[in-house]
Amino acid sequence: MMAREKVQIKKIDNATARRVTFSKRRRGLFKKAEELSVLCDADVAVILFSSNDKLFQYSSSSSMDEVIERRSLHSKNLEKLNQPSLELQLVEDTNYANLSKEVAERTLQLRQLRGEELQGLSIEELHQLEKSLEAGLSRVVAKKGEVIMNEINHLQEKEVKLMEENNKLRQELLKISNAWKLTGGYSGDDGDSSESTNISNSTGPPQDYESSGTSLKLGLPYSG
């Protein structure tokens, strides 16, 4: 069985063949539209104009006008969804204007707190501005005092820890010193005392010897 030759899609030059093909394809297209409508429960409408401007149409509903009107209504709804409503635009514009005004007012207040743009302020307004500055300064001073006290407390805690560590080191040194004494590390003191005693004892007899010798030379009686 030979394979069916694929028809090249291009304009048919022969007018008679073109009209025959249009008629066949139109009936096939309408049949497919009907099948789509039945199988999928869809509203289908097809509009065709031939080369000689002849109208052909198919509608799965009772009226083609109803399908066209439905299509137009759907397009209008899509346009409304894509474009914001006038009321919403007005609300957005109003909110934007209010926010811009509030930003300008806050900016002016900040400049006045810095001592700028004070022209045109009344005595009452200047008094209120002064009170605001004093209140803000009081809060700053209080916060500064709080930070300083926290720093002092931190340093005191650090000092206590250092003193505790110093006491521990002293105790360790005392233990080492006592252990050294017990092992005879400081016996040099006793040696010094015994040496001095020996020296004092050794100096005594020569004095007696010298005195006795002198007595003998002089012929004096020796009283020893």
CSV table of C-alpha atoms in Angstrom, one decimal:
chain,number,residue,atom,x,y,z
A,1,MET,CA,0.0,0.0,0.0
A,2,MET,CA,1.5,3.3,-1.1
A,3,ALA,CA,1.7,6.1,1.4
A,4,ARG,CA,-0.5,9.1,0.9
A,5,GLU,CA,1.4,12.0,-0.6
A,6,LYS,CA,1.5,15.0,1.8
A,7,VAL,CA,-0.2,18.1,0.3
A,8,GLN,CA,1.9,21.2,0.4
A,9,ILE,CA,0.1,24.0,2.1
A,10,LYS,CA,0.1,27.0,-0.3
A,11,LYS,CA,-2.5,29.0,-2.3
A,12,ILE,CA,-4.2,27.0,-5.0
A,13,ASP,CA,-3.7,28.9,-8.3
A,14,ASN,CA,-6.6,27.2,-10.2
A,15,ALA,CA,-9.8,28.9,-9.3
A,16,THR,CA,-12.0,25.9,-9.8
A,17,ALA,CA,-9.8,23.6,-7.7
A,18,ARG,CA,-9.6,26.4,-5.1
A,19,ARG,CA,-13.5,26.6,-4.9
A,20,VAL,CA,-13.8,22.8,-4.6
A,21,THR,CA,-11.1,22.6,-1.9
A,22,PHE,CA,-12.8,25.4,0.0
A,23,SER,CA,-16.2,23.7,-0.1
A,24,LYS,CA,-14.7,20.4,1.2
A,25,ARG,CA,-12.6,21.9,3.9
A,26,ARG,CA,-15.4,24.1,5.0
A,27,ARG,CA,-17.7,21.1,5.6
A,28,GLY,CA,-14.9,19.3,7.4
A,29,LEU,CA,-14.3,22.3,9.6
A,30,PHE,CA,-17.9,22.7,10.5
A,31,LYS,CA,-18.1,19.0,11.3
A,32,LYS,CA,-15.1,19.2,13.6
A,33,ALA,CA,-16.7,22.3,15.4
A,34,GLU,CA,-19.9,20.3,15.9
A,35,GLU,CA,-18.0,17.4,17.3
A,36,LEU,CA,-16.0,19.7,19.7
A,37,SER,CA,-19.3,21.2,20.9
A,38,VAL,CA,-20.9,17.9,21.6
A,39,LEU,CA,-17.9,16.1,23.1
A,40,CYS,CA,-16.8,19.0,25.4
A,41,ASP,CA,-20.2,20.8,26.0
A,42,ALA,CA,-18.7,24.0,24.6
A,43,ASP,CA,-20.2,26.9,22.7
A,44,VAL,CA,-18.5,27.0,19.3
A,45,ALA,CA,-19.0,29.5,16.5
A,46,VAL,CA,-17.1,29.6,13.2
A,47,ILE,CA,-17.3,32.4,10.6
A,48,LEU,CA,-15.8,32.1,7.1
A,49,PHE,CA,-15.6,34.5,4.2
A,50,SER,CA,-14.8,32.9,0.8
A,51,SER,CA,-12.5,34.6,-1.7
A,52,ASN,CA,-15.5,36.1,-3.5
A,53,ASP,CA,-16.7,37.6,-0.1
A,54,LYS,CA,-19.4,35.0,0.6
A,55,LEU,CA,-20.3,34.4,4.2
A,56,PHE,CA,-20.5,31.0,5.8
A,57,GLN,CA,-21.0,30.4,9.5
A,58,TYR,CA,-21.7,27.7,12.1
A,59,SER,CA,-22.9,28.1,15.7
A,60,SER,CA,-23.5,25.4,18.2
A,61,SER,CA,-26.1,27.6,19.9
A,62,SER,CA,-29.4,28.6,18.4
A,63,SER,CA,-28.1,32.0,17.4
A,64,MET,CA,-24.8,33.3,16.1
A,65,ASP,CA,-25.6,36.7,17.5
A,66,GLU,CA,-25.7,35.4,21.0
A,67,VAL,CA,-22.2,33.9,20.7
A,68,ILE,CA,-20.9,37.1,19.3
A,69,GLU,CA,-22.5,39.2,22.0
A,70,ARG,CA,-21.1,36.9,24.6
A,71,ARG,CA,-17.7,37.3,23.1
A,72,SER,CA,-17.9,41.1,23.1
A,73,LEU,CA,-19.1,41.1,26.8
A,74,HIS,CA,-16.2,38.9,27.8
A,75,SER,CA,-13.7,41.2,26.1
A,76,LYS,CA,-15.2,44.2,27.9
A,77,ASN,CA,-14.9,42.4,31.3
A,78,LEU,CA,-11.2,41.6,30.5
A,79,GLU,CA,-10.6,45.3,29.8
A,80,LYS,CA,-12.1,46.3,33.1
A,81,LEU,CA,-10.0,43.8,35.0
A,82,ASN,CA,-6.8,45.1,33.3
A,83,GLN,CA,-7.6,48.7,33.9
A,84,PRO,CA,-8.1,50.0,37.5
A,85,SER,CA,-11.4,51.5,38.3
A,86,LEU,CA,-11.9,55.2,38.6
A,87,GLU,CA,-12.8,55.0,42.3
A,88,LEU,CA,-9.7,53.0,43.0
A,89,GLN,CA,-7.6,55.6,41.2
A,90,LEU,CA,-9.1,58.4,43.2
A,91,VAL,CA,-8.4,56.5,46.5
A,92,GLU,CA,-4.8,55.9,45.5
A,93,ASP,CA,-4.3,59.6,44.5
A,94,THR,CA,-5.8,60.7,47.8
A,95,ASN,CA,-3.6,58.4,49.8
A,96,TYR,CA,-0.5,59.6,47.9
A,97,ALA,CA,-1.4,63.2,48.5
A,98,ASN,CA,-1.9,62.6,52.2
A,99,LEU,CA,1.4,60.7,52.5
A,100,SER,CA,3.2,63.4,50.7
A,101,LYS,CA,1.7,66.1,53.0
A,102,GLU,CA,2.7,64.1,56.1
A,103,VAL,CA,6.2,63.6,54.8
A,104,ALA,CA,6.6,67.3,54.2
A,105,GLU,CA,5.3,68.2,57.7
A,106,ARG,CA,7.6,65.7,59.4
A,107,THR,CA,10.6,67.0,57.4
A,108,LEU,CA,9.8,70.6,58.5
A,109,GLN,CA,9.5,69.5,62.2
A,110,LEU,CA,12.9,67.8,62.0
A,111,ARG,CA,14.4,71.0,60.6
A,112,GLN,CA,12.9,73.1,63.2
A,113,LEU,CA,14.2,70.8,66.0
A,114,ARG,CA,17.6,71.4,64.5
A,115,GLY,CA,17.0,75.2,64.8
A,116,GLU,CA,16.3,75.7,61.1
A,117,GLU,CA,13.3,77.4,59.3
A,118,LEU,CA,12.0,79.1,62.4
A,119,GLN,CA,10.7,82.1,60.5
A,120,GLY,CA,7.0,82.8,60.9
A,121,LEU,CA,6.6,80.8,64.1
A,122,SER,CA,4.5,82.4,66.9
A,123,ILE,CA,5.6,82.7,70.5
A,124,GLU,CA,3.3,79.8,71.4
A,125,GLU,CA,4.8,77.6,68.7
A,126,LEU,CA,8.3,78.5,69.7
A,127,HIS,CA,7.4,77.7,73.3
A,128,GLN,CA,6.1,74.3,72.3
A,129,LEU,CA,9.2,73.6,70.3
A,130,GLU,CA,11.3,74.6,73.3
A,131,LYS,CA,9.4,72.1,75.5
A,132,SER,CA,9.9,69.4,73.0
A,133,LEU,CA,13.6,70.0,72.9
A,134,GLU,CA,13.8,70.0,76.7
A,135,ALA,CA,11.9,66.8,76.9
A,136,GLY,CA,14.1,65.2,74.3
A,137,LEU,CA,17.2,66.5,76.1
A,138,SER,CA,16.0,65.0,79.4
A,139,ARG,CA,15.5,61.7,77.8
A,140,VAL,CA,19.0,61.8,76.3
A,141,VAL,CA,20.6,62.8,79.6
A,142,ALA,CA,18.7,60.0,81.4
A,143,LYS,CA,19.8,57.5,78.8
A,144,LYS,CA,23.4,58.7,79.1
A,145,GLY,CA,23.3,58.3,82.9
A,146,GLU,CA,21.9,54.8,82.5
A,147,VAL,CA,24.7,53.8,80.1
A,148,ILE,CA,27.3,55.3,82.5
A,149,MET,CA,25.9,53.4,85.5
A,150,ASN,CA,26.0,50.2,83.5
A,151,GLU,CA,29.6,50.8,82.6
A,152,ILE,CA,30.5,51.5,86.3
A,153,ASN,CA,28.7,48.4,87.4
A,154,HIS,CA,30.6,46.4,84.8
A,155,LEU,CA,33.9,47.8,86.0
A,156,GLN,CA,33.1,47.1,89.6
A,157,GLU,CA,32.2,43.5,88.8
A,158,LYS,CA,35.5,43.3,86.9
A,159,GLU,CA,37.4,44.7,89.9
A,160,VAL,CA,35.8,42.2,92.2
A,161,LYS,CA,36.8,39.3,89.9
A,162,LEU,CA,40.4,40.6,89.8
A,163,MET,CA,40.6,40.9,93.6
A,164,GLU,CA,39.3,37.3,93.9
A,165,GLU,CA,41.9,36.1,91.5
A,166,ASN,CA,44.6,38.1,93.4
A,167,ASN,CA,43.6,36.5,96.7
A,168,LYS,CA,43.8,33.0,95.1
A,169,LEU,CA,47.3,33.8,93.8
A,170,ARG,CA,48.4,34.9,97.3
A,171,GLN,CA,47.0,31.8,98.9
A,172,GLU,CA,48.8,29.7,96.4
A,173,LEU,CA,52.1,31.6,97.1
A,174,LEU,CA,51.6,31.1,100.8
A,175,LYS,CA,51.1,27.4,100.4
A,176,ILE,CA,54.3,27.2,98.3
A,177,SER,CA,56.2,29.2,101.0
A,178,ASN,CA,55.0,26.9,103.8
A,179,ALA,CA,55.9,23.8,101.9
A,180,TRP,CA,59.4,25.2,101.3
A,181,LYS,CA,60.0,25.9,104.9
A,182,LEU,CA,58.9,22.4,105.9
A,183,THR,CA,61.5,20.9,103.5
A,184,GLY,CA,64.4,23.0,105.1
A,185,GLY,CA,64.5,25.7,102.6
A,186,TYR,CA,65.2,28.4,105.2
A,187,SER,CA,67.9,26.6,107.3
A,188,GLY,CA,70.4,29.4,106.6
A,189,ASP,CA,69.1,31.5,109.5
A,190,ASP,CA,70.2,28.8,112.0
A,191,GLY,CA,73.6,28.5,110.3
A,192,ASP,CA,74.2,32.2,110.7
A,193,SER,CA,73.4,32.1,114.4
A,194,SER,CA,75.6,29.1,115.1
A,195,GLU,CA,78.4,30.7,113.1
A,196,SER,CA,78.2,33.9,115.1
A,197,THR,CA,78.2,31.9,118.3
A,198,ASN,CA,81.4,30.1,117.3
A,199,ILE,CA,83.0,33.3,116.4
A,200,SER,CA,82.2,34.9,119.8
A,201,ASN,CA,83.4,31.8,121.6
A,202,SER,CA,86.7,31.7,119.6
A,203,THR,CA,87.5,35.3,120.5
A,204,GLY,CA,87.4,34.7,124.2
A,205,PRO,CA,90.4,32.4,124.9
A,206,PRO,CA,93.0,34.5,123.1
A,207,GLN,CA,92.1,37.4,125.4
A,208,ASP,CA,92.7,35.2,128.4
A,209,TYR,CA,96.0,33.9,126.9
A,210,GLU,CA,97.3,37.3,126.3
A,211,SER,CA,96.5,38.5,129.8
A,212,SER,CA,98.1,35.5,131.3
A,213,GLY,CA,101.2,35.9,129.3
A,214,THR,CA,101.5,39.5,130.3
A,215,SER,CA,101.2,38.5,134.0
A,216,LEU,CA,104.0,36.0,133.6
A,217,LYS,CA,106.3,38.6,131.9
A,218,LEU,CA,105.8,41.1,134.7
A,219,GLY,CA,106.3,38.5,137.4
A,220,LEU,CA,102.9,39.1,138.8
A,221,PRO,CA,101.0,36.3,140.4
A,222,TYR,CA,98.6,34.7,137.9
A,223,SER,CA,95.0,34.7,138.9
A,224,GLY,CA,93.4,32.4,136.3
